[in-house]
Structure formats: structure tokens, C-alpha cells
Coordinates of C-alpha atoms and ligand atoms in Angstrom, one line a residue:
M1 CA 263.4 138.5 71.3
L2 CA 262.9 139.7 68.3
F3 CA 262.9 143.6 67.5
S4 CA 259.5 143.2 65.3
K5 CA 257.6 141.6 68.5
F6 CA 258.8 144.0 70.6
V7 CA 257.7 146.8 68.6
T8 CA 254.0 145.3 69.1
Y9 CA 254.4 146.1 72.4
L10 CA 255.0 150.0 71.9
E11 CA 252.8 150.2 69.8
R12 CA 250.2 149.0 72.4
L13 CA 252.6 150.9 75.0
E14 CA 252.3 154.1 72.6
T15 CA 247.8 153.9 72.2
T16 CA 247.0 153.3 76.1
S17 CA 245.6 156.6 78.2
S18 CA 245.1 154.8 81.2
R19 CA 248.0 154.4 83.0
L20 CA 247.2 150.7 85.1
I21 CA 247.1 149.1 81.0
L22 CA 250.6 150.5 80.3
I23 CA 251.4 148.6 83.5
D24 CA 249.6 145.1 82.7
I25 CA 251.5 145.7 78.8
L26 CA 254.8 146.0 80.8
A27 CA 253.9 143.5 82.8
E28 CA 253.7 141.4 79.7
L29 CA 256.3 141.9 78.5
F30 CA 258.8 142.4 81.4
T31 CA 257.3 138.0 81.9
I32 CA 258.4 137.3 78.1
A33 CA 261.6 138.9 77.7
S34 CA 264.7 136.6 78.9
K35 CA 267.5 137.1 81.5
E36 CA 269.6 138.4 78.4
D37 CA 267.1 140.8 77.1
I38 CA 265.7 141.9 80.1
D39 CA 267.9 145.6 80.6
K40 CA 267.7 146.2 77.0
I41 CA 264.3 146.4 76.3
I42 CA 263.7 148.7 79.7
Y43 CA 266.3 151.1 78.5
L44 CA 264.6 151.1 75.2
T45 CA 261.4 151.2 76.4
Q46 CA 262.4 154.8 77.9
G47 CA 264.5 155.5 74.6
R48 CA 267.8 155.0 75.7
V49 CA 270.2 152.9 76.1
A50 CA 272.2 153.1 78.8
P51 CA 270.4 154.0 82.2
F52 CA 269.5 158.0 82.4
F53 CA 272.7 158.7 84.5
A54 CA 274.7 157.2 81.1
P55 CA 276.1 159.5 79.4
L56 CA 275.8 157.6 76.2
E57 CA 273.7 159.7 74.3
I58 CA 272.9 159.0 70.1
G59 CA 272.4 162.5 69.7
M60 CA 271.0 162.7 65.8
A61 CA 270.3 165.9 64.7
D62 CA 266.7 166.1 62.1
K63 CA 268.6 166.2 59.5
T64 CA 270.9 163.4 59.7
V65 CA 268.0 161.3 60.6
A66 CA 266.0 162.8 57.3
E67 CA 269.2 161.5 55.6
T68 CA 269.1 158.2 56.6
I69 CA 265.9 157.5 56.3
A70 CA 265.8 159.3 52.8
R71 CA 268.8 156.5 51.5
S72 CA 267.3 153.8 53.3
Y73 CA 264.2 154.1 51.5
A74 CA 264.9 155.6 48.2
S75 CA 264.3 158.8 48.8
K76 CA 265.7 162.2 48.8
K77 CA 266.4 164.3 52.3
E78 CA 263.9 167.2 51.4
D79 CA 261.5 165.1 50.5
V80 CA 261.6 163.8 54.0
L81 CA 262.0 166.9 55.8
A82 CA 258.2 168.2 53.9
L83 CA 256.9 165.0 55.1
Y84 CA 258.2 166.0 59.3
N85 CA 256.9 168.8 58.7
K86 CA 253.5 168.2 57.9
L87 CA 253.0 165.0 60.0
G88 CA 255.2 166.4 62.8
D89 CA 256.7 163.1 63.8
M90 CA 260.0 161.6 62.2
G91 CA 259.0 158.6 63.0
K92 CA 255.4 158.8 61.3
A93 CA 257.0 160.0 58.2
A94 CA 260.1 157.0 58.4
Q95 CA 256.8 154.5 58.2
D96 CA 255.0 156.2 55.1
L97 CA 258.0 156.0 53.6
N98 CA 258.8 152.3 53.8
L99 CA 256.9 150.9 51.3
E100 CA 258.9 148.0 50.5
N101 CA 259.6 146.4 54.0
R102 CA 256.1 147.6 55.2
D103 CA 254.8 143.9 56.1
K104 CA 258.0 142.4 56.1
N105 CA 259.0 140.8 59.0
K106 CA 262.8 140.8 59.1
N107 CA 264.6 138.9 61.9
L108 CA 266.1 141.9 63.6
T109 CA 266.3 140.9 67.1
V110 CA 266.2 143.1 70.3
A111 CA 270.3 142.7 71.1
D112 CA 271.0 143.1 67.2
V113 CA 268.9 146.6 67.2
F114 CA 270.9 147.6 70.5
N115 CA 274.2 146.3 69.8
I116 CA 274.0 149.5 66.8
L117 CA 272.5 151.4 68.9
I118 CA 275.4 151.2 71.5
K119 CA 277.6 151.4 68.2
I120 CA 276.5 154.6 67.0
A121 CA 276.6 156.2 70.5
N122 CA 280.6 155.8 70.7
T123 CA 281.4 156.5 67.2
N124 CA 282.8 160.3 68.0
G125 CA 285.9 161.8 65.2
E126 CA 286.2 162.1 61.5
G127 CA 283.2 161.1 59.9
T128 CA 281.0 160.4 63.0
V129 CA 278.4 161.7 60.8
E130 CA 278.6 159.5 57.7
K131 CA 279.4 156.3 60.1
R132 CA 276.0 156.5 62.3
I133 CA 274.2 157.3 59.0
M134 CA 275.5 154.0 57.6
L135 CA 274.8 152.0 60.9
L136 CA 271.2 152.9 61.4
S137 CA 270.5 152.9 57.8
G138 CA 271.7 149.5 58.2
L139 CA 268.6 148.8 60.5
L140 CA 266.0 150.9 58.9
V141 CA 266.7 148.7 55.3
E142 CA 266.2 145.5 57.4
M143 CA 262.4 146.2 59.1
N144 CA 258.5 147.0 58.5
G145 CA 257.3 150.7 58.4
V146 CA 255.8 150.0 62.5
S147 CA 259.5 149.1 63.4
A148 CA 261.1 151.9 62.0
R149 CA 258.7 154.7 63.1
H150 CA 260.2 153.7 66.7
L151 CA 263.7 152.8 65.7
V152 CA 264.4 156.5 64.2
R153 CA 262.8 158.4 67.4
I154 CA 265.6 156.8 69.5
P155 CA 268.4 158.6 68.1
L156 CA 265.8 161.6 68.1
G157 CA 265.6 161.7 72.0
N158 CA 261.7 161.6 71.2
N159 CA 260.5 158.4 72.5
R160 CA 257.1 159.4 72.8
L161 CA 256.3 157.1 75.7
G162 CA 257.2 159.1 78.5
I163 CA 256.8 155.9 80.6
G164 CA 258.2 157.3 84.3
D165 CA 260.5 155.3 86.5
P166 CA 257.7 154.0 89.1
T167 CA 255.6 152.7 86.6
I168 CA 258.5 150.6 85.0
L169 CA 259.4 149.1 88.8
D170 CA 255.3 148.4 88.8
G171 CA 255.5 146.8 85.7
L172 CA 258.3 144.4 87.2
A173 CA 257.2 144.4 90.4
L174 CA 253.7 142.8 88.8
A175 CA 256.0 140.5 86.1
I176 CA 258.0 139.0 88.3
L177 CA 257.4 139.3 92.2
G178 CA 253.6 138.9 91.1
D179 CA 251.4 142.3 92.8
R180 CA 252.5 145.9 91.2
N181 CA 252.1 147.1 95.3
R182 CA 255.6 145.1 95.8
R183 CA 256.9 147.7 93.9
K184 CA 258.3 149.2 97.7
L185 CA 260.1 146.1 97.6
L186 CA 262.0 147.2 94.9
E187 CA 262.2 150.9 95.6
K188 CA 265.6 150.8 98.0
A189 CA 267.5 149.2 95.3
Y190 CA 266.6 151.7 92.7
S191 CA 267.2 154.6 94.9
E192 CA 270.9 153.1 96.1
T193 CA 271.8 152.5 92.0
S194 CA 269.7 154.3 89.6
D195 CA 269.8 151.6 87.1
L196 CA 266.5 149.9 86.2
G197 CA 267.9 148.0 84.1
L198 CA 270.0 146.4 86.5
I199 CA 267.5 145.6 88.8
G200 CA 264.9 144.0 86.1
K201 CA 267.9 141.9 85.1
T202 CA 269.1 141.0 88.8
L203 CA 265.6 140.5 89.5
K204 CA 265.0 137.8 86.5
T205 CA 268.1 136.2 87.6
D206 CA 268.6 136.4 91.0
G207 CA 265.0 137.0 92.6
L208 CA 264.0 139.7 95.3
D209 CA 267.0 138.2 97.0
G210 CA 269.3 139.7 94.6
V211 CA 267.6 142.9 94.4
R212 CA 268.4 143.3 97.8
K213 CA 272.1 142.6 98.0
L214 CA 272.2 145.5 95.3
M215 CA 275.1 148.2 96.6
V216 CA 275.6 151.3 96.4
R217 CA 278.5 152.0 93.8
V218 CA 280.8 154.3 92.8
G219 CA 279.6 155.8 89.7
C220 CA 276.1 155.1 90.1
P221 CA 274.2 158.3 91.9
I222 CA 272.5 157.9 94.3
R223 CA 269.2 159.4 94.4
S224 CA 268.7 162.2 96.9
E225 CA 267.1 162.8 100.0
L226 CA 265.0 165.3 100.1
C227 CA 263.6 168.0 102.6
E228 CA 259.7 168.6 104.2
R229 CA 259.4 172.3 105.2
L230 CA 258.0 173.1 108.5
P231 CA 256.6 176.7 109.3
G232 CA 259.9 178.0 111.7
P233 CA 262.5 177.1 114.5
E234 CA 259.8 176.7 117.2
K235 CA 258.4 174.1 115.6
V236 CA 261.6 172.4 114.2
F237 CA 262.7 171.5 118.5
E238 CA 259.3 170.2 118.8
K239 CA 258.7 167.7 115.6
M240 CA 262.9 166.7 115.1
S241 CA 263.8 167.5 118.7
P242 CA 261.4 166.0 121.3
N243 CA 264.1 164.9 123.6
G244 CA 266.4 167.6 123.9
E245 CA 268.9 165.9 121.0
G246 CA 269.2 168.6 119.6
V247 CA 269.0 169.5 115.7
H248 CA 272.1 170.3 113.2
A249 CA 271.8 172.9 110.8
T250 CA 273.9 173.9 107.9
P251 CA 273.7 177.1 106.0
K252 CA 270.6 176.4 102.5
Y253 CA 272.8 177.3 99.7
D254 CA 270.9 178.3 96.0
G255 CA 273.1 176.6 93.3
F256 CA 273.4 172.5 91.6
R257 CA 273.5 170.0 93.5
V258 CA 275.9 168.1 93.1
Q259 CA 276.7 164.5 93.5
I260 CA 280.6 163.6 93.7
H261 CA 281.4 160.3 92.7
K262 CA 285.5 159.9 92.9
N263 CA 287.6 156.6 92.4
D264 CA 291.1 157.5 92.5
D265 CA 291.9 160.0 89.5
D266 CA 288.7 159.3 88.1
V267 CA 285.8 161.7 89.0
R268 CA 282.5 162.2 87.8
M269 CA 279.5 164.3 88.8
F270 CA 275.6 164.4 88.8
S271 CA 273.2 166.5 89.0
R272 CA 269.8 166.3 91.2
N273 CA 268.1 164.3 88.8
L274 CA 271.0 162.0 88.2
E275 CA 272.4 163.4 84.9
D276 CA 275.8 163.2 84.6
M277 CA 277.4 166.6 84.5
T278 CA 281.3 165.4 84.7
H279 CA 282.2 167.6 81.7
M280 CA 280.3 171.2 83.1
F281 CA 282.8 171.7 86.3
P282 CA 286.8 170.9 85.4
E283 CA 287.6 173.4 88.6
I284 CA 285.4 170.6 91.1
I285 CA 287.1 167.6 89.7
D286 CA 290.3 168.9 90.1
G287 CA 289.5 170.6 93.4
T288 CA 287.9 166.6 94.2
R289 CA 291.4 165.5 93.3
K290 CA 293.4 167.5 95.3
Q291 CA 291.2 167.8 98.3
I292 CA 289.9 164.3 99.6
M293 CA 292.0 162.1 101.2
A294 CA 290.0 159.0 100.2
K295 CA 290.6 156.4 97.1
T296 CA 286.9 156.0 96.6
A297 CA 284.5 158.6 98.0
I298 CA 281.1 160.0 97.3
L299 CA 280.2 163.6 98.8
D300 CA 276.7 165.0 98.5
T301 CA 277.3 169.3 97.9
E302 CA 275.5 172.1 96.7
A303 CA 277.8 174.1 93.4
L304 CA 277.4 178.1 93.6
A305 CA 279.0 180.4 91.4
Y306 CA 281.4 183.0 92.9
Q307 CA 282.6 185.8 92.2
P308 CA 286.6 186.4 93.8
E309 CA 286.9 189.9 93.1
S310 CA 283.7 190.8 95.3
E311 CA 284.2 187.2 97.1
E312 CA 279.8 187.1 96.5
F313 CA 278.0 184.3 96.4
L314 CA 275.5 184.8 93.7
P315 CA 272.3 184.0 92.9
F316 CA 271.2 181.0 91.1
Q317 CA 270.9 182.3 88.0
E318 CA 274.2 182.7 87.7
T319 CA 274.4 179.4 88.2
T320 CA 272.6 178.5 85.9
K321 CA 274.8 179.8 83.3
R322 CA 277.5 176.9 83.5
R323 CA 274.4 174.8 82.6
R324 CA 275.7 175.7 79.0
K325 CA 277.4 173.3 77.2
H326 CA 279.7 176.0 75.6
N327 CA 282.4 177.8 77.0
I328 CA 283.1 175.8 79.5
A329 CA 286.7 176.6 80.7
Q330 CA 285.8 179.8 79.9
M331 CA 283.1 180.1 82.2
A332 CA 285.1 178.3 84.8
E333 CA 287.6 180.9 84.2
Q334 CA 284.9 183.7 85.3
L335 CA 282.8 182.2 87.3
P336 CA 284.7 179.9 89.1
L337 CA 282.4 177.6 91.4
K338 CA 282.7 176.0 95.0
A339 CA 281.4 172.7 96.2
F340 CA 280.1 173.5 99.8
V341 CA 280.7 169.2 101.1
F342 CA 277.6 168.9 103.7
D343 CA 277.3 165.2 103.0
I344 CA 279.1 162.0 102.7
L345 CA 277.4 158.5 101.7
Y346 CA 280.3 156.6 100.7
I347 CA 284.3 155.9 101.6
N348 CA 286.6 153.5 100.6
G349 CA 284.6 150.1 99.3
K350 CA 282.0 151.5 102.4
S351 CA 277.8 152.9 102.1
L352 CA 277.6 155.3 105.2
L353 CA 273.7 155.1 104.0
D354 CA 272.8 153.2 107.1
T355 CA 275.3 155.7 109.1
P356 CA 273.3 158.1 111.4
L357 CA 274.9 161.8 110.6
T358 CA 276.5 162.6 113.5
E359 CA 279.2 160.5 112.4
R360 CA 278.6 160.7 108.9
M361 CA 279.9 164.4 109.9
T362 CA 282.4 163.4 111.4
I363 CA 284.5 161.3 109.0
L364 CA 283.6 164.2 106.3
A365 CA 285.3 166.4 108.6
D366 CA 288.1 164.1 108.6
I367 CA 288.1 163.5 105.0
V368 CA 288.5 167.0 102.6
Y369 CA 291.9 168.5 102.8
D370 CA 292.4 173.2 102.8
G371 CA 291.7 173.8 99.7
D372 CA 290.3 176.3 97.5
V373 CA 287.5 174.3 95.7
L374 CA 285.3 172.5 98.4
I375 CA 284.7 174.0 101.4
P376 CA 283.8 171.4 104.2
A377 CA 279.9 172.2 105.6
P378 CA 279.3 169.8 109.0
G379 CA 277.7 172.0 110.6
K380 CA 276.6 173.1 113.9
I381 CA 274.0 170.9 116.2
L382 CA 271.8 174.0 118.3
Y383 CA 270.1 172.7 121.5
D384 CA 267.6 176.1 121.0
S385 CA 265.8 177.8 118.6
S386 CA 266.7 181.5 119.5
D387 CA 270.7 180.0 118.1
L388 CA 268.4 178.2 115.0
Q389 CA 266.5 181.7 114.3
K390 CA 269.7 183.3 114.5
M391 CA 271.3 181.0 111.6
L392 CA 268.2 181.9 109.6
D393 CA 268.5 185.6 109.9
D394 CA 272.5 185.6 109.4
S395 CA 272.2 182.9 106.6
I396 CA 269.4 185.3 104.9
S397 CA 271.9 188.5 105.5
K398 CA 274.6 186.7 103.6
G399 CA 272.3 186.1 99.9
L400 CA 271.7 182.4 101.2
E401 CA 268.7 180.8 100.8
G402 CA 268.1 179.8 103.9
V403 CA 268.4 177.0 106.4
V404 CA 268.2 173.8 106.2
V405 CA 268.0 171.2 109.5
K406 CA 268.7 167.8 110.0
R407 CA 267.7 164.8 112.5
T408 CA 271.0 163.8 114.6
D409 CA 270.3 160.6 114.1
S410 CA 268.9 160.3 110.7
L411 CA 270.4 157.6 108.1
Y412 CA 271.1 159.5 104.8
E413 CA 267.4 158.1 103.0
A414 CA 268.2 157.5 99.5
G415 CA 265.3 159.7 97.3
G416 CA 263.8 160.2 100.6
R417 CA 261.5 163.4 101.8
N418 CA 260.8 163.5 105.6
F419 CA 261.0 165.2 108.7
N420 CA 265.0 164.1 109.1
W421 CA 265.9 166.9 106.7
V422 CA 263.9 170.4 107.0
K423 CA 264.2 173.4 105.1
L424 CA 263.9 176.6 106.6
K425 CA 263.6 180.0 104.0
R426 CA 263.1 183.8 103.9
H427 CA 259.5 184.3 103.3
S428 CA 258.2 183.1 106.5
S429 CA 255.6 184.8 107.9
G430 CA 252.2 183.6 106.1
E431 CA 251.6 183.8 102.6
L432 CA 253.0 180.9 101.0
N433 CA 256.8 180.7 102.1
D434 CA 258.0 178.7 99.1
T435 CA 257.6 178.0 95.0
I436 CA 256.4 175.4 93.7
D437 CA 257.7 173.1 90.1
C438 CA 255.2 172.2 87.9
V439 CA 255.2 170.3 84.8
V440 CA 253.4 171.8 81.7
L441 CA 250.2 169.8 80.7
G442 CA 248.7 171.5 77.8
Y443 CA 248.5 174.9 76.3
I444 CA 245.2 176.5 76.1
A445 CA 245.5 179.2 72.7
G446 CA 245.2 182.1 73.1
K447 CA 243.5 185.5 72.0
G448 CA 244.8 189.4 71.1
K449 CA 248.0 190.0 71.3
R450 CA 249.0 186.2 72.6
A451 CA 247.6 184.2 69.7
A452 CA 251.1 185.6 68.2
F453 CA 252.9 183.3 70.6
G454 CA 249.7 180.8 70.1
A455 CA 249.2 180.3 73.9
G456 CA 247.4 182.0 76.1
A457 CA 247.9 180.1 79.3
L458 CA 249.3 176.9 80.1
L459 CA 247.5 174.2 82.0
V460 CA 250.0 173.3 85.0
G461 CA 250.5 170.3 87.2
V462 CA 252.1 168.5 90.0
Y463 CA 253.4 165.1 91.0
D464 CA 251.8 162.3 92.7
K465 CA 254.4 160.0 93.5
E466 CA 252.4 156.9 94.3
K467 CA 250.5 157.2 91.0
D468 CA 253.2 158.4 89.4
M469 CA 251.3 160.3 87.1
F470 CA 251.1 164.0 86.4
M471 CA 248.1 166.2 88.1
S472 CA 246.7 169.2 87.3
V473 CA 246.9 172.0 89.7
S474 CA 246.5 176.2 87.9
K475 CA 246.1 177.8 84.7
I476 CA 248.4 180.3 84.4
G477 CA 249.0 183.3 81.6
T478 CA 250.6 186.1 84.0
G479 CA 254.5 186.3 84.8
L480 CA 256.0 185.7 81.4
T481 CA 257.3 188.2 79.1
D482 CA 256.4 188.0 75.1
E483 CA 260.2 186.2 75.0
E484 CA 259.1 183.6 77.3
W485 CA 255.8 182.9 76.4
K486 CA 257.5 182.3 72.5
E487 CA 260.1 179.9 74.5
I488 CA 258.0 178.0 76.6
Y489 CA 254.7 177.8 73.4
E490 CA 258.1 177.0 71.0
R491 CA 259.1 174.7 73.5
A492 CA 256.1 172.5 74.3
D493 CA 254.5 172.2 70.6
K494 CA 257.3 170.4 70.3
L495 CA 255.6 168.2 72.9
R496 CA 252.4 168.1 71.8
V497 CA 250.5 165.2 71.8
D498 CA 246.9 163.9 70.2
Q499 CA 245.3 163.1 73.1
K500 CA 245.4 163.2 77.2
P501 CA 249.2 161.7 78.2
A502 CA 248.5 158.1 80.0
R503 CA 250.0 159.8 82.8
V504 CA 248.0 163.0 83.2
D505 CA 245.3 163.5 85.1
S506 CA 243.1 166.6 84.6
I507 CA 238.8 167.9 84.1
I508 CA 240.5 171.0 82.3
V509 CA 240.6 169.8 78.6
P510 CA 243.9 172.0 77.2
S511 CA 243.6 173.1 73.7
V512 CA 246.3 171.0 73.3
W513 CA 248.2 168.3 75.1
V514 CA 251.6 168.2 76.1
R515 CA 253.6 165.8 77.2
P516 CA 254.6 166.0 80.3
E517 CA 258.5 167.4 80.2
I518 CA 258.9 171.2 80.8
V519 CA 259.5 172.1 84.6
I520 CA 258.6 175.4 85.8
E521 CA 259.5 177.0 88.9
I522 CA 255.6 179.1 90.3
L523 CA 255.2 180.9 92.4
A524 CA 251.6 182.0 94.2
D525 CA 249.9 183.6 96.6
E526 CA 247.7 180.8 98.0
I527 CA 247.2 177.5 97.9
T528 CA 243.2 177.3 97.6
R529 CA 240.5 173.7 97.1
S530 CA 238.7 173.9 93.8
P531 CA 236.7 171.2 92.5
N532 CA 238.3 172.1 89.2
H533 CA 241.6 170.4 90.1
T534 CA 242.7 166.9 90.1
A535 CA 245.4 167.2 92.6
G536 CA 244.6 165.8 95.8
K537 CA 241.6 164.6 95.0
K538 CA 240.0 162.3 96.5
S539 CA 236.9 160.3 95.1
A540 CA 234.9 157.8 96.8
I541 CA 231.4 155.7 95.9
I542 CA 229.2 156.7 98.5
N543 CA 225.4 155.2 98.8
G544 CA 226.1 154.6 94.9
Q545 CA 227.3 157.8 93.8
I546 CA 230.8 159.2 93.0
E547 CA 231.6 161.5 95.5
S548 CA 234.7 164.0 95.3
E549 CA 236.6 166.1 97.5
S550 CA 237.8 169.4 96.4
G551 CA 241.2 169.1 94.7
Y552 CA 244.2 171.5 95.5
A553 CA 245.1 175.0 93.2
L554 CA 247.6 177.9 92.9
R555 CA 246.2 181.6 93.7
F556 CA 247.9 184.6 91.3
P557 CA 250.1 182.0 90.3
R558 CA 253.0 183.6 87.9
L559 CA 256.4 182.1 87.3
V560 CA 259.5 182.5 88.3
T561 CA 261.8 180.6 86.4
F562 CA 262.4 177.3 83.3
R563 CA 263.8 174.8 85.9
S564 CA 264.6 171.8 82.9
A565 CA 267.9 172.3 83.1
D566 CA 267.9 170.6 86.6
R567 CA 264.8 169.2 87.6
R568 CA 262.7 165.8 85.5
P569 CA 259.2 166.0 85.6
E570 CA 259.5 163.6 88.3
D571 CA 261.3 166.2 90.8
A572 CA 258.9 168.5 90.0
T573 CA 256.6 169.7 93.3
T574 CA 254.2 166.8 94.5
V575 CA 250.9 166.1 95.6
N576 CA 251.7 165.2 99.1
E577 CA 253.9 168.3 99.7
L578 CA 251.5 170.7 98.2
I579 CA 249.2 169.4 100.8
T580 CA 251.8 170.5 103.6
M581 CA 252.3 173.5 102.4
Y582 CA 248.4 174.1 102.5
N583 CA 248.5 172.8 105.7
Q584 CA 251.1 175.1 106.6
Q585 CA 249.5 178.6 105.8
G586 CA 249.1 181.4 107.4
K587 CA 251.1 179.3 111.1
K588 CA 254.5 180.9 111.7
Ligands
LIG601 P1 263.8 174.6 96.7 O1 263.4 174.5 95.3 O2 263.3 174.9 98.2 O3 265.6 174.9 96.3 P2 264.8 172.0 96.4 O4 262.9 170.7 95.3 O5 265.5 171.8 95.4 O6 263.7 173.1 96.7 P3 264.6 170.4 99.0 O7 264.5 169.2 99.3 O8 263.3 171.8 99.3 O9 264.6 170.6 97.2 O10 265.5 171.6 99.2 C1 266.8 170.7 99.2 C2 267.8 171.3 98.4 O11 268.6 172.2 98.5 C3 268.6 170.1 98.3 O12 268.3 169.3 96.9 C4 270.3 171.0 97.9 O13 270.2 171.1 96.3 C5 270.1 172.3 98.9 N1 271.1 172.5 99.8 C6 271.5 173.8 100.1 N2 272.3 173.4 100.7 C7 271.8 172.3 101.6 C8 272.3 171.8 102.9 N3 273.2 171.9 103.3 N4 271.4 170.5 102.5 C9 270.8 169.8 102.1 N5 271.1 170.7 101.1 C10 271.0 172.0 100.4

């Protein structure tokens, strides 16, 4: 496919504010894409040249891209930057300056552009910046203004389409299986390989049968299984051990979820939001090499900061310091992490996803050698709610978050959140007992002192997994320090867009819409019903009139912390979770 043809689809995707139209356009694009191109087209549509988990970053700074544009279109870097500041989009700046080729279509194909972007990503060592400029400029002089606008956003990591993975799956299902509702048939493969390009290519080449045969692979993260909530130990036994089979319980560690992939001496690690974090935890790489008695393995673990002097587990905020990209070796020494291994998903060439939990725990206990870094957490089977209450009290008194309870016979459901796994946390009597991860959808201009920060309140939303959309749930104006206001405003301002993004649903119209990317953790007193918010709002046509039920909203919301470091927007609390929490309020 010609790159200019692909760009006509990006243009259409960029201008629609309807998610259903997004899916139609994607389906049209995937229908005409060849089996050689489809994976590249999928990655590029998401502003990437590889799946999200691959550590292949093109990463060019604003100034370097400005220099590239300047050289390509006979301008000056300063002029490009001035135009960028005025327009707020480097893509538009490139388009405006591309005078000569403005209307010309050259013969660059999607594969040509993709391969050069891969080369840019793989360039390193001396002279990297110059080599990258030459490569990107080689493309820019060959393309028209509109193509240039879309291209330069990729190395800046500023793809503005914001198309989530489920929307890509909907597009594939509509294009190749004839109905977007058949997305369900692709979800298992997606949860087990996390690679949309691979799924698209397999679907085009070998059809649905091929996709069904896609297997867990060491090196491709498996989407994490997550927990539901229940109000207390008694309810846990009612729901999870109806015939007295007992429940499996482990402490809930409050750190980073780290999925460890071992392939001989090659060890890679992925976060819960499927990012490669291998470089961040050198001590865990070492520990895995020394302590895991298997050639290949995938382990589900929680990594925590541990203070050797006081033998204390440190709170999450301390652990997050490790997300910073510098001084890793020094941090590993000062703040060594332990990885509590609570599950095993693959061993010596065999997937364990369809092996019941208790068997997985036996395998786990066998393959972790004693050592300093990996600590097996195979848990206990409990038969009585008072024992579970004791374990909960004990965990909390040790500074841990609570307990995670699992059904003894459950298989590992990649990407699932259901009553196979349930978390019990500390505040569990009456008041809302959990925080909510929300996505910033926009901001409302500030008055008085807040005017100085640009924003007076944020409009935030939760994630509707079925619709792949962000639904408004609250405005939040308290709990932020002046510093945090400044920080959040600066971040939000970089993501401002002219119109409501296609995947956002809100009745409230903020002063400024923001691309849904920033995740914040919020504590609220209560979840209430509200006609003003769209989270969980249902509408029906009754006697020709649209009748709608209220949505759900947060009462007295306040910011706890920023969570963008370990959460993608699609990892935010879902509408279904919010409704479960609403139904559990006030019950013990
Ligand atoms: P929270 O914000 O309450 O930590 P969460 O959004 O991270 O919850 P949940 O599904 O609610 O995710 O809880 C599961 C998380 O708990 C896992 O992602 C993992 O990081 C952590 N965890 C800690 N200990 C365990 C354990 N023993 N088994 C499973 N998950 C555990």
C-alpha cells in the first residue's frame, strides 16, 4: 500500500468523533491491506513500529525533529520551533512548511516508511542524532504535506489518534470476520500474546483457526489476571468455596506487578500495562538466573522495595522511585527489590494457563531455589472465614495491603477480572474501601489563585471495557497541592485537543478537552448516582422518548497519586467495577 493512501485513512480517523465510525474506517483499511502490510499498518496506526511491549522506541526530541523539518524544507530550526509553539503540533508545522511537495504524491510505500522508522529506532552509538535526522529527512523530502504531518508525530511519540487495542480488534473482526461483535473470538489470542500485529497478520493469512492456535510465547507478555472485590471473609467463602473446597489465600503485596520471562539466561520483565521494564530491575534479572530451575518460565510476581537495615517493606511510593530511568544501579543497591512469586504461567515450553491453581502452586514451589531476591509466595488453603480474617489482620499489621483470595480450581484467565481472584483490603467497614483509577478527560479553567495554574478542576472518567470508551465520573478540584496542580496542568496541556476525542463520552463539556492518557488514583467518600455523568448511564427509547437512567459519580473525590507510570488509560477502573463497588457500599 502506498503511504499516501494509508495517510488518507489516518486523516479520516483523526477527524471523526464517533467510535463506531472509527471502527468502520479501520475495517475498510484492514480489508484493503495485504497480508504483508497489515501488521505494519496496525502498529503505525497506534503510532508505533512494534507491539507496545517491544522496547523499540523511535524517540526523537522536539528539537531534533524541528532540525529535520528545517533541513528538509529549506527553513531554520528556530522558525520551525516558533511555528510549532504557535500551532501546538509539530505535524502541522511540518505540513505548513512543506511548500514544494504540498500536493505531490510520491511512491513511498507503507513498508518503505516502516523500514526506515525501524532503522531510526535501531540507530545507536556515536552520531545517532545526525543519522536519525538524515533517515527521517530522506522520507520527508519524498512526501506531501499531509503525509509529513502524520509521519513526524511518530518519532515524537505523539500519535494523536488514541485508538485503543479493543477498537483495533473491533476493526479486525468487522473486516475479516464480518461482524465487530466477533471481537470476542480474538480476545483470547490477544490476552495471551498481547500482539495486535501478529493477530492481524495471522487472521489475514490463516483465518480464525490460525488465531486460535496462537500460543503463549516467552518474550510476549500475557495480560495479567486481576481481582474482583468482596466486602469481607464470609462473603468470600459463600462465593468462592460453595462446597467447602476451601480458598487459596496470599498476602497482597503493594508494589509493581512484574511478569518475569526467562529464556535460559535471557530474562525480560513486563509491567502490568505490558511495558518492557527489563532495564529497571537488574537485581531481579540476577535473582531469576540464579534461583529459577527451569530453562524457560513465565512468572507472575510483585516487586517491592525492601529496606535491608530495618527489614521493612516500603510503601508503594518508595518503590515507584525505581521507575525513574537514571541511577538504576545505584538505586538497586540502596533500595533493593524483592520479587514475591505468586504464580507460574509457563514452564519448559508448556503453557500452564489451563492448569488449575493448586497444581500451578505445586510447580511453583518446586522451581524456585532459596535465595535473596525471588521469594515464593505459594499461599495457603483456608477452610474457615475466621482464619481468613486472621490472615487479613496479620497482613495489614505487617504493612501489607491486604490479602488476595483465589479459587483453588481456577485456571489462569489472561486479562480477566472475575470472582476467581478477589482482593480484601484494609478499610472494609462501610465506607468506600478502595481507590479508583481515573483518566483525565479535560479541565475546567481556573479562577482566582487557580487561574495561575491554568486549571481549576479536572473532568475525569472511568473505562467502559465493552465500548472501549472513557465515561465521565467526576470533577475533581481538591486533594492536589499547588505543585501537583502545576504538574497536572502542564501534562494535560500537552494533550489538549480541539474537539471531544472519539472515545470519550461526557455530558459535561470542559473548557479544554484532553486526550485520555493521564491516569490518576482517586479516593472518594462514596459512589453516588448522578444524571450528569455518563459512567454506567443507560438509555432506552420508551414510547418514542429517550429515557435514561442516572450514571454513577464520585462524592468528595481527592487525588491520591499519579498512576501513569504503571497504568495505561485502559487499565483504569472500569464501569463494571464501579457498579460492583457501588453495590457493595455499606455492606460488610
Ligand atoms: P489496587 O489498586 O487495589 O492495587 P489493582 O488495580 O492494582 O488494585 P487488582 O486487580 O485490584 O489491581 O489487584 C491485583 C493486583 O494486586 C495485582 O495486579 C498485583 O499487582 C497485586 N498483588 C499483590 N499481591 C498479589 C497476589 N498475592 N496475587 C495476585 N496479585 C497480587
